Coordinates of C-alpha atoms in Angstrom, one line a residue:
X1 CA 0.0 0.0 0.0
X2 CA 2.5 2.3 0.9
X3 CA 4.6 1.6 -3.0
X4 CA 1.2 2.3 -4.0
X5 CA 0.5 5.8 -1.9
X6 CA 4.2 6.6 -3.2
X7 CA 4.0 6.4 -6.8
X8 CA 0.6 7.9 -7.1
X9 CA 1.6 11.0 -4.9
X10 CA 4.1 11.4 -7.6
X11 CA 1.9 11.1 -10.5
X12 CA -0.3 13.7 -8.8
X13 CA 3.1 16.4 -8.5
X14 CA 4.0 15.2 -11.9
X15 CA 0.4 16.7 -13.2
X16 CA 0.3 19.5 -10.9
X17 CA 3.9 20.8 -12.1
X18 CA 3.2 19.9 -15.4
X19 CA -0.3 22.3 -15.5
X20 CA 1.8 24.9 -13.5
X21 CA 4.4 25.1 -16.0
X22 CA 2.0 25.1 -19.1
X23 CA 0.6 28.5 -17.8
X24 CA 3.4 30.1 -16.3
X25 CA 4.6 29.9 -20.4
X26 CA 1.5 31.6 -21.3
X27 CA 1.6 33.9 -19.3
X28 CA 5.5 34.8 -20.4
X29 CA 5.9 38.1 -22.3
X30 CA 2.4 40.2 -21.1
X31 CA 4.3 42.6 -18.9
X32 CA 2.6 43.2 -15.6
X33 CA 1.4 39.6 -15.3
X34 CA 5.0 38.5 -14.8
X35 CA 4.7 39.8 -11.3
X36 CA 1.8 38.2 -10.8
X37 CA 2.2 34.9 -12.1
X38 CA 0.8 33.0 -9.1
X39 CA -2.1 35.5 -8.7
X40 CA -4.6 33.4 -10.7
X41 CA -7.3 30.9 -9.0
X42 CA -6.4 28.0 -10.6
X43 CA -2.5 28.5 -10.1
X44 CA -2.9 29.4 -6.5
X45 CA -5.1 26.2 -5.6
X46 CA -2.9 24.0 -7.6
X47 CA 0.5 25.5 -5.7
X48 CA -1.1 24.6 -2.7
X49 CA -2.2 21.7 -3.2
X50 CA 1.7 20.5 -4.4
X51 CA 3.1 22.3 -1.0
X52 CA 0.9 20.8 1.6
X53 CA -0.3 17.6 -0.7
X54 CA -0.7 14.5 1.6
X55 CA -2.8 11.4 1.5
X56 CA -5.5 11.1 3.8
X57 CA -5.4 14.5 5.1
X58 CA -6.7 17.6 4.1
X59 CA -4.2 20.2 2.4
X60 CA -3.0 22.9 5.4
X61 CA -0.6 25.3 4.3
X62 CA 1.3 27.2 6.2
X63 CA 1.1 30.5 7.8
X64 CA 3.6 31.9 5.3
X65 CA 2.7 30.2 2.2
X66 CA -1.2 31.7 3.3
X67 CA 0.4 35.6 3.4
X68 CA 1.9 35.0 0.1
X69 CA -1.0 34.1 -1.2
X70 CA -3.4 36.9 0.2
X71 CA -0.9 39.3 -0.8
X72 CA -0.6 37.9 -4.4
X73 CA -4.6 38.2 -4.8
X74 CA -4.4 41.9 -3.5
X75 CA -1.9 42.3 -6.5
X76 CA -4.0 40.7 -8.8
X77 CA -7.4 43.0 -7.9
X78 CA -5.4 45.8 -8.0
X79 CA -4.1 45.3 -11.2
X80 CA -7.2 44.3 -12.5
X81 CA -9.1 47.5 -11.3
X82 CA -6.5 49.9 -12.5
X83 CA -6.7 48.2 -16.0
X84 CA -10.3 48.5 -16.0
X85 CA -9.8 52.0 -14.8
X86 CA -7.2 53.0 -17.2
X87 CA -10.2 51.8 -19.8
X88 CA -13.4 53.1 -18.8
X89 CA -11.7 56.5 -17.6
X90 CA -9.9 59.9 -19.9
X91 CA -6.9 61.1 -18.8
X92 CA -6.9 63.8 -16.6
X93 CA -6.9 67.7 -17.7
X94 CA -5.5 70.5 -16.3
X95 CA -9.4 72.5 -16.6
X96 CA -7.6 75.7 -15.9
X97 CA -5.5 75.9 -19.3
X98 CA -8.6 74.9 -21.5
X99 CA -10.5 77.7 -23.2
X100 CA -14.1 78.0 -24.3
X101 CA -13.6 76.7 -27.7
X102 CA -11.4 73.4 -25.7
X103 CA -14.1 73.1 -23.4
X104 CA -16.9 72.7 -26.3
X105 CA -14.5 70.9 -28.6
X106 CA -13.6 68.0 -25.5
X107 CA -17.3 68.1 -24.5
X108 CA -18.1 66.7 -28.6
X109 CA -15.2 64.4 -28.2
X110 CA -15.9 62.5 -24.9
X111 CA -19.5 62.8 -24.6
X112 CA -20.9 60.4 -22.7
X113 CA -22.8 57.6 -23.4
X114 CA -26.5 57.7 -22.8
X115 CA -28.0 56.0 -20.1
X116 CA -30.5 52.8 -21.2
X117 CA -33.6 54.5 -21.7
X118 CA -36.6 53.0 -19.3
X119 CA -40.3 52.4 -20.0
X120 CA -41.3 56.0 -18.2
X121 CA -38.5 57.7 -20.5
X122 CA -39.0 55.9 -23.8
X123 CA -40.4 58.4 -26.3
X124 CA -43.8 57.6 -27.4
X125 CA -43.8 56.2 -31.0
X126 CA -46.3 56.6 -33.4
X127 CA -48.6 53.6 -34.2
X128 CA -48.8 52.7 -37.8
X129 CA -51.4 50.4 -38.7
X130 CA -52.0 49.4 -42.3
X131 CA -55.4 50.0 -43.5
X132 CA -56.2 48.3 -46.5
X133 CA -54.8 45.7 -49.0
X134 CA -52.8 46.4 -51.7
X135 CA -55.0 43.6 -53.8
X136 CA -58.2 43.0 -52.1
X137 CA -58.9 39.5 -51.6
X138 CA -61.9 37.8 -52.7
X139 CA -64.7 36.6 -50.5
X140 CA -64.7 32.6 -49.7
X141 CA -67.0 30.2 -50.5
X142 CA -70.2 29.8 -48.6
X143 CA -69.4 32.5 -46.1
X144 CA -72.9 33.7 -46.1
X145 CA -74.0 30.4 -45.0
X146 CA -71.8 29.8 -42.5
X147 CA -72.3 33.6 -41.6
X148 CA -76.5 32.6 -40.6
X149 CA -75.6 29.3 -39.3
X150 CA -73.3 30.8 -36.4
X151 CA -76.5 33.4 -36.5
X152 CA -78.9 30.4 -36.2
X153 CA -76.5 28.4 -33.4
X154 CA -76.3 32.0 -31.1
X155 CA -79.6 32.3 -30.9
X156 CA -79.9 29.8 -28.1
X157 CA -76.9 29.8 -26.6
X158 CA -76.5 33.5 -24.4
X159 CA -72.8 34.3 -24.2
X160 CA -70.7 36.7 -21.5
X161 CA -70.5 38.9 -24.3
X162 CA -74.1 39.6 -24.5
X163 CA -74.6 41.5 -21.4
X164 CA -70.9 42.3 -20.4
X165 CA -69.5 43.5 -23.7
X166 CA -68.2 46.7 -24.6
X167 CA -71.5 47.7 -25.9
X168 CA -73.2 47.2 -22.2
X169 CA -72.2 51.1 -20.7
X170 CA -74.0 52.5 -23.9
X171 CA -77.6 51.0 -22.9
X172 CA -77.8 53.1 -19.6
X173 CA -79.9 55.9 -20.4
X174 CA -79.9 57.0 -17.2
X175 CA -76.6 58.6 -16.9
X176 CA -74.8 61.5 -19.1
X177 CA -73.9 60.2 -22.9
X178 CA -70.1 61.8 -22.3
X179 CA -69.4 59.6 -19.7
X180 CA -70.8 56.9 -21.0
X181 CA -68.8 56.8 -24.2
X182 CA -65.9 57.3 -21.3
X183 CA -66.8 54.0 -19.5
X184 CA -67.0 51.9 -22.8
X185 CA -63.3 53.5 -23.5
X186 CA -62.4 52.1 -20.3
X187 CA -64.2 48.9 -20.4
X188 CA -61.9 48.3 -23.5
X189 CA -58.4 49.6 -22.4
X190 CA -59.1 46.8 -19.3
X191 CA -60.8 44.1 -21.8
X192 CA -57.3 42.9 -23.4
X193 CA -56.2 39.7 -22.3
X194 CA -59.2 39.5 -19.9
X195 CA -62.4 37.9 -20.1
X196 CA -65.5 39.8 -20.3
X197 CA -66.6 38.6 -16.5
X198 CA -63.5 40.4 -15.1
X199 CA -63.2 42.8 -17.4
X200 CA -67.1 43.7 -16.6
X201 CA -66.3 43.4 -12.7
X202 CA -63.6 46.0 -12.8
X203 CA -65.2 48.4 -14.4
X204 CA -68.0 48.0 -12.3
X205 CA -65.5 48.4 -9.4
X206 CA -64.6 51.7 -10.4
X207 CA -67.8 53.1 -10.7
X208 CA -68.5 51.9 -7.1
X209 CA -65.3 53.4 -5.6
X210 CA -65.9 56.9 -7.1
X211 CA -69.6 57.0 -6.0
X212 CA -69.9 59.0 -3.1
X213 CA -71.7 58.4 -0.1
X214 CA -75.7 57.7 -0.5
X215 CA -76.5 60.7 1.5
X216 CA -74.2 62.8 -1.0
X217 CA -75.4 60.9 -4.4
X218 CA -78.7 63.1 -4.8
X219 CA -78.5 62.6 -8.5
X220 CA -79.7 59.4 -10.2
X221 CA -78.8 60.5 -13.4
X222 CA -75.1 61.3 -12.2
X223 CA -71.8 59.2 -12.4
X224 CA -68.8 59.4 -11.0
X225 CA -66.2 57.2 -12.9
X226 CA -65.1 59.9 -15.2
X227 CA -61.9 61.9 -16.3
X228 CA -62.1 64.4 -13.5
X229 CA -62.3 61.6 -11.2
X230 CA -59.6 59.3 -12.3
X231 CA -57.4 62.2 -12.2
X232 CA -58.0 62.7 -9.1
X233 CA -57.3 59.1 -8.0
X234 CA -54.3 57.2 -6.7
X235 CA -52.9 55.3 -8.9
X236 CA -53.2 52.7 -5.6
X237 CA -57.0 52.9 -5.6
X238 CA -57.1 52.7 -9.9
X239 CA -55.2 49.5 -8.9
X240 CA -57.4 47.8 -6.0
X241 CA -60.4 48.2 -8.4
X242 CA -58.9 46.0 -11.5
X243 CA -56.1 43.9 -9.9
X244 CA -58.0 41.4 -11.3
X245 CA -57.7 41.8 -15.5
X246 CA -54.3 40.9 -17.0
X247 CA -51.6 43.5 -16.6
X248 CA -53.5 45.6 -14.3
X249 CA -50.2 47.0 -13.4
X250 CA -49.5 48.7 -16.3
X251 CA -53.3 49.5 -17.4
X252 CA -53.9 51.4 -14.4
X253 CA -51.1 53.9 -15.7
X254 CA -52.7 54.1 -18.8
X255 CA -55.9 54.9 -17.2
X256 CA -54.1 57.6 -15.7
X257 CA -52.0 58.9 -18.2
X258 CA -55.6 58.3 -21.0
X259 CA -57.7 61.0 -18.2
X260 CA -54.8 63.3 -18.5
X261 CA -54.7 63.7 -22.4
X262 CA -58.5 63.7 -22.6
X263 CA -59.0 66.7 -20.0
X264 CA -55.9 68.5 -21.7
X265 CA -56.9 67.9 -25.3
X266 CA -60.1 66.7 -25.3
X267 CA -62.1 68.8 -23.0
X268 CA -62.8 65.3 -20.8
X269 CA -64.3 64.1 -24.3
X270 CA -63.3 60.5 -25.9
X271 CA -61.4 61.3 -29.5
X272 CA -64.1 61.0 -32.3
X273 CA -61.7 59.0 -35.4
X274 CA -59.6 56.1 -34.8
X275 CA -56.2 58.2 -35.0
X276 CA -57.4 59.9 -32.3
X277 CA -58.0 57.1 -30.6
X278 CA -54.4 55.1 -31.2
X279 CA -52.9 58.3 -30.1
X280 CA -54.0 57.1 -26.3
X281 CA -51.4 55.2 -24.2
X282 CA -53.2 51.2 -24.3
X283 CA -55.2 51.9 -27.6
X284 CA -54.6 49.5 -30.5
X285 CA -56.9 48.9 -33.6
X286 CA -59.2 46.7 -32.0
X287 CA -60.2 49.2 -29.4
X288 CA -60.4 52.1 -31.6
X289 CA -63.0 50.3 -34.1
X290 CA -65.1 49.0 -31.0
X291 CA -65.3 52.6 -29.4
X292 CA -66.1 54.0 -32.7
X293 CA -68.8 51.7 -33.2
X294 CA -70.5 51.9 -29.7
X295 CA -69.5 54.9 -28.7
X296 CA -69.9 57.1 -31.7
X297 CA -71.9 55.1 -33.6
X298 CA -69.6 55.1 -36.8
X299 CA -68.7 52.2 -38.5
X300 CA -65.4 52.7 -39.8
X301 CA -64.2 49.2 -39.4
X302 CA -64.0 45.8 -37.8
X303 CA -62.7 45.4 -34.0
X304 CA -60.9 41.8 -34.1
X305 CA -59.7 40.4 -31.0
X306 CA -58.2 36.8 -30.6
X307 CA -61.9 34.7 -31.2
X308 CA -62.3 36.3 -34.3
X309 CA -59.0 36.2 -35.4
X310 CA -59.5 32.1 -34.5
X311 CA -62.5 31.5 -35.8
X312 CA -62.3 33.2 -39.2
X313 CA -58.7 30.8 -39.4
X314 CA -60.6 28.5 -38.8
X315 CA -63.2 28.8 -41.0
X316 CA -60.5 28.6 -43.6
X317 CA -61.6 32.2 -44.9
X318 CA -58.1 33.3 -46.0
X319 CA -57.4 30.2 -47.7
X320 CA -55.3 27.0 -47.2
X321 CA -52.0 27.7 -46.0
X322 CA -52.3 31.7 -45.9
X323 CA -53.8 31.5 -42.4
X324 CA -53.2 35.0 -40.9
X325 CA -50.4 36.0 -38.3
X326 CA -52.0 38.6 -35.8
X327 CA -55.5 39.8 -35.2
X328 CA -54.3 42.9 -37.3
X329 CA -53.5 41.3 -40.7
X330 CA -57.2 39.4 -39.8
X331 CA -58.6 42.8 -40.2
X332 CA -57.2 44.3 -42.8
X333 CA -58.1 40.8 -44.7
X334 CA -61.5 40.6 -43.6
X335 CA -62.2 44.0 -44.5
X336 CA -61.0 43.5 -48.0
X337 CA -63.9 41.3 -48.9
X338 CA -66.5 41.5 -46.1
X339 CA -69.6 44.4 -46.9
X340 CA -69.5 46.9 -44.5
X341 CA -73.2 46.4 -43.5
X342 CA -71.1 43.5 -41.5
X343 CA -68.5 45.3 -39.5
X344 CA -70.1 46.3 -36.6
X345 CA -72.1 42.6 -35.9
X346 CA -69.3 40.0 -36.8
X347 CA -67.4 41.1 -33.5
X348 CA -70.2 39.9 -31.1
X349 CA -71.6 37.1 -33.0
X350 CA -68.2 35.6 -33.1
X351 CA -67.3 36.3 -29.9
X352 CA -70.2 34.9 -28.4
X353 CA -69.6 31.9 -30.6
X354 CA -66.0 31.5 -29.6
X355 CA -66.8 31.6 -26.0
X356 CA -69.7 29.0 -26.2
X357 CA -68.7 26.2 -28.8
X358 CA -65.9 27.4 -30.8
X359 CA -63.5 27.7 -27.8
X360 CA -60.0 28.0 -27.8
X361 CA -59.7 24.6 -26.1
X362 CA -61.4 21.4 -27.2
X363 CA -64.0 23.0 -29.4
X364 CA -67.7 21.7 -29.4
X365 CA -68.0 20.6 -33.1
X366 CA -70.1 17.4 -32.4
X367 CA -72.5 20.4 -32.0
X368 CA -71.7 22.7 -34.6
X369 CA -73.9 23.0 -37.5
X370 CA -70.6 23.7 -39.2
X371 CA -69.3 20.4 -38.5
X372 CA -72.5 18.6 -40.3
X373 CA -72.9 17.0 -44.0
X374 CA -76.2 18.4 -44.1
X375 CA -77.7 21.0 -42.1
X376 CA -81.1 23.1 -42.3
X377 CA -81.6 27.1 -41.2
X378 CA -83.4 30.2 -40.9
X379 CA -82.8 32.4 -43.6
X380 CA -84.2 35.8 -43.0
X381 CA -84.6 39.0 -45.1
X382 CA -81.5 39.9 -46.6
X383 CA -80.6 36.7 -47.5
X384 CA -79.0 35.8 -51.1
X385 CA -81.5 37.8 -53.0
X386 CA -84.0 35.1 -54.8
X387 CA -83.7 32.4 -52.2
X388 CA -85.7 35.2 -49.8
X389 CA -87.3 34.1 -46.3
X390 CA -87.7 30.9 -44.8
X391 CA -86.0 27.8 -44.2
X392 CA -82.8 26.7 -46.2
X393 CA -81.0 23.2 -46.2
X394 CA -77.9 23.3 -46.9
X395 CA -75.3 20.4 -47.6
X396 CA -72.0 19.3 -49.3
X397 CA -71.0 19.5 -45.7
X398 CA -69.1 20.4 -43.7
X399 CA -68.4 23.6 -44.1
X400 CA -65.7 24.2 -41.5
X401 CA -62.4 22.8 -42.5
X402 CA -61.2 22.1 -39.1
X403 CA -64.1 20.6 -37.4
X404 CA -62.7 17.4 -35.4
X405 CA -59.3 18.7 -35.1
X406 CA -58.4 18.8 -31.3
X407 CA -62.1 19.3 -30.6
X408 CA -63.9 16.4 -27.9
X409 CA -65.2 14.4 -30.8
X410 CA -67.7 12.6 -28.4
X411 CA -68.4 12.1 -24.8
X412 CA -65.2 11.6 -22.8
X413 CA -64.2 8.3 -21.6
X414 CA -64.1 7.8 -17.2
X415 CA -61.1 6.7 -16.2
X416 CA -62.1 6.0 -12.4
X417 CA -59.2 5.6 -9.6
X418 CA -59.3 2.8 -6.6
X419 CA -59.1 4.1 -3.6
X420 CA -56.1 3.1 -1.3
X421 CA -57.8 0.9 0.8
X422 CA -59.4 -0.8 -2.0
X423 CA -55.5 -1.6 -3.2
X424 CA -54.0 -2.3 0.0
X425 CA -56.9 -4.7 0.5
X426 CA -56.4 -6.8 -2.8
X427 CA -52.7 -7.1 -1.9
X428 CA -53.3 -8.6 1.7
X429 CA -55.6 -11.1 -0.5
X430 CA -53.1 -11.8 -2.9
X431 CA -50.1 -12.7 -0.1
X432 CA -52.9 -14.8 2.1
X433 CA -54.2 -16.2 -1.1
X434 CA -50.5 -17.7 -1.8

């Protein structure tokens, strides 16, 4: 054992020396670091190591050998900032002997570099949205059809959209029409990644934290969540009331910094055109066209959000393979082909559908008309001209190319678990059994 301790002691020095003297020559010839050639980690460790190596105990050096070594890593830091130094850092100047035209002249030459800009001091840029194809497509097959058979399947089937939508703040009579059209602004900057339930409950939130007192609130016709209002408010209240939509974070600064341009700019109004509209912190395409259509009553375009921009891909109404990217390119597409008469009324109706059978996630098409051979609707006024009123059966079915695909296809099968007992009771059977 001890022939064997021996010669493997030496193999060890053997390897250590060897590694030493490989980087003491690389280090040959770069000035300062020839006074520092022991300064690095892996030279230091393996010095020590060769000076104090000894089987079966751990290496100890000695009280010298652990001074050299401190002082050599205070050499090597020093070195290390003063070269780091010596490159971030001008030389010094006499100020004194500089004259203006120096002064201007060195400021030009060793200006300094600008600071990474944050989101609170990143400039604004513009929003550029493209309105309109530059070869309009044409309209699919059958989209009429399928058009009144998503009519025909909504008619039964109420939807969160229905009552919580961005339409809903427009129906209350009761209260002023400028704040209204304010509250279906909002109800759209906090709709964005949110469902209509949470989106709805927020808003809703708001109004009841800016209502006063019932002894105070005299007016019926009155209401409180409007610019003034939100100006007035901490951002930590704005934040309590919607904590619950995605991002409320960062929309509760846009609520803030939207009531500021509107009472500068606006007079406490909502902008009337959709560039006036994308011009407000949050704002995108989507929201602009839904505000114009509810609150103004214009229709200027379609509002697509992420069910329609499903839907209509899956409906295969941009063709096979040219499936669109973003909700954005949907829109421009859509409105290439579809009459305008349908801008305003696609947005609901396939909303409602997306959140009731054609979800996101397993998609009801064992009871979508879509998903049928043959099928048989209500065709009302307005239909395809000579077919006029009454009921229309329609097949060469079905109409939606992706019926089936990743949808439940049927009832799901039970898988049912035993209970523990059950298991540790068959296995006491099984042992006694044998």
């Amino acid at each position: 054992m001890s022939r064997r301790r021996a010669s493997a002691k030496n193999l060890v020095s053997k390897e250590i020396k060897r590694e030493i003297k490989e980087e003491e020559e690389e280090e040959e010839g770069e000035g300062e670091m020839d006074t520092i050639k022991l300064g690095t980690r892996a030279t230091r460790n393996m010095k020590t190591k060769l000076e104090s190596f000894s089987f079966g105990t751990n290496p100890t050096p000695s009280s010298s050998k652990a001074t050299i070594v401190s002082s050599t890593t205070t050499t090597t830091t020093t070195t290390a900032k003063s070269k780091k130094r010596k490159r971030s850092e001008s030389p010094p100047v006499d100020l004194h002997l500089l004259t203006d035209a120096d002064a201007d002249a060195d400021a030009d030459a060793y200006e300094p570099t600008p600071q990474r800009k944050t989101k609170a001091t990143k400039a604004a840029k513009a929003k550029v949205y493209k309105m309109e194809l530059d070869s309009p497509q044409p309209a699919p097959a059958n989209w009429l059809v399928t058009y009144r058979a998503i009519e025909e399947m909504r008619k039964g089937r109420p939807a969160p959209v229905d009552t919580m939508g961005c339409h809903a703040p427009m129906k209350e009579t009761r209260i002023d029409v400028q704040a209204r059209r304010f509250i279906t602004l909002v109800s759209l900057m906090l709709s964005s990644q949110t469902k209509d339930e949470v989106t709805h409950a927020a808003v809703q939130n708001l109004r009841a934290v800016f209502r006063p007192p019932k002894e105070h609130d005299t007016d019926p016709h009155k209401e409180y969540l409007t610019v003034p209002n939100v100006l007035s408010a901490s951002i930590e209240t704005i934040e309590s009331c919607i904590n619950k939509v995605g991002f409320w974070r960062r929309k509760a600064q846009y609520l803030k910094a939207t009531a500021e341009i509107l009472q500068r700019d606006y007079a406490g109004e909502i902008p009337k055109s959709v560039e006036g509209l994308c011009g407000l912190p949050g704002v995108g395409m989507k929201m602009a066209m839904l505000t114009m259509q509810n609150a103004w009553g214009e229709n200027v375009g379609i509002g697509v959000d992420v069910h329609v921009h499903r839907i209509t891909n899956r409906l295969g109404w941009f063709g096979r393979g040219k499936e669109t990217k973003t909700p954005e390119e949907t829109r421009v597409r859509l409105e290439s082909w579809l009459p305008r008469e349908f801008y305003g009324p696609i947005n609901p109706l396939l909303v409602g559908f997306g959140q009731t059978v054609c979800t996101p996630v397993r998609p009801k098409c064992e009871e979508c008309l879509l998903s049928r051979k043959e099928f048989e609707i209500e065709w009302g006024e307005g239909g395809e001209g000579a077919e006029g009123a009454g009921v229309k059966k329609v097949g060469n079915g079905p109409l939606c190319p992706s019926a089936f695909k990743g949808s439940t296809g049927g009832p799901r099968r039970k898988v049912v678990l035993k209970k523990e007992e059950e298991v540790l009771e068959a296995l006491i059977k099984v042992e006694l059994e044998e």
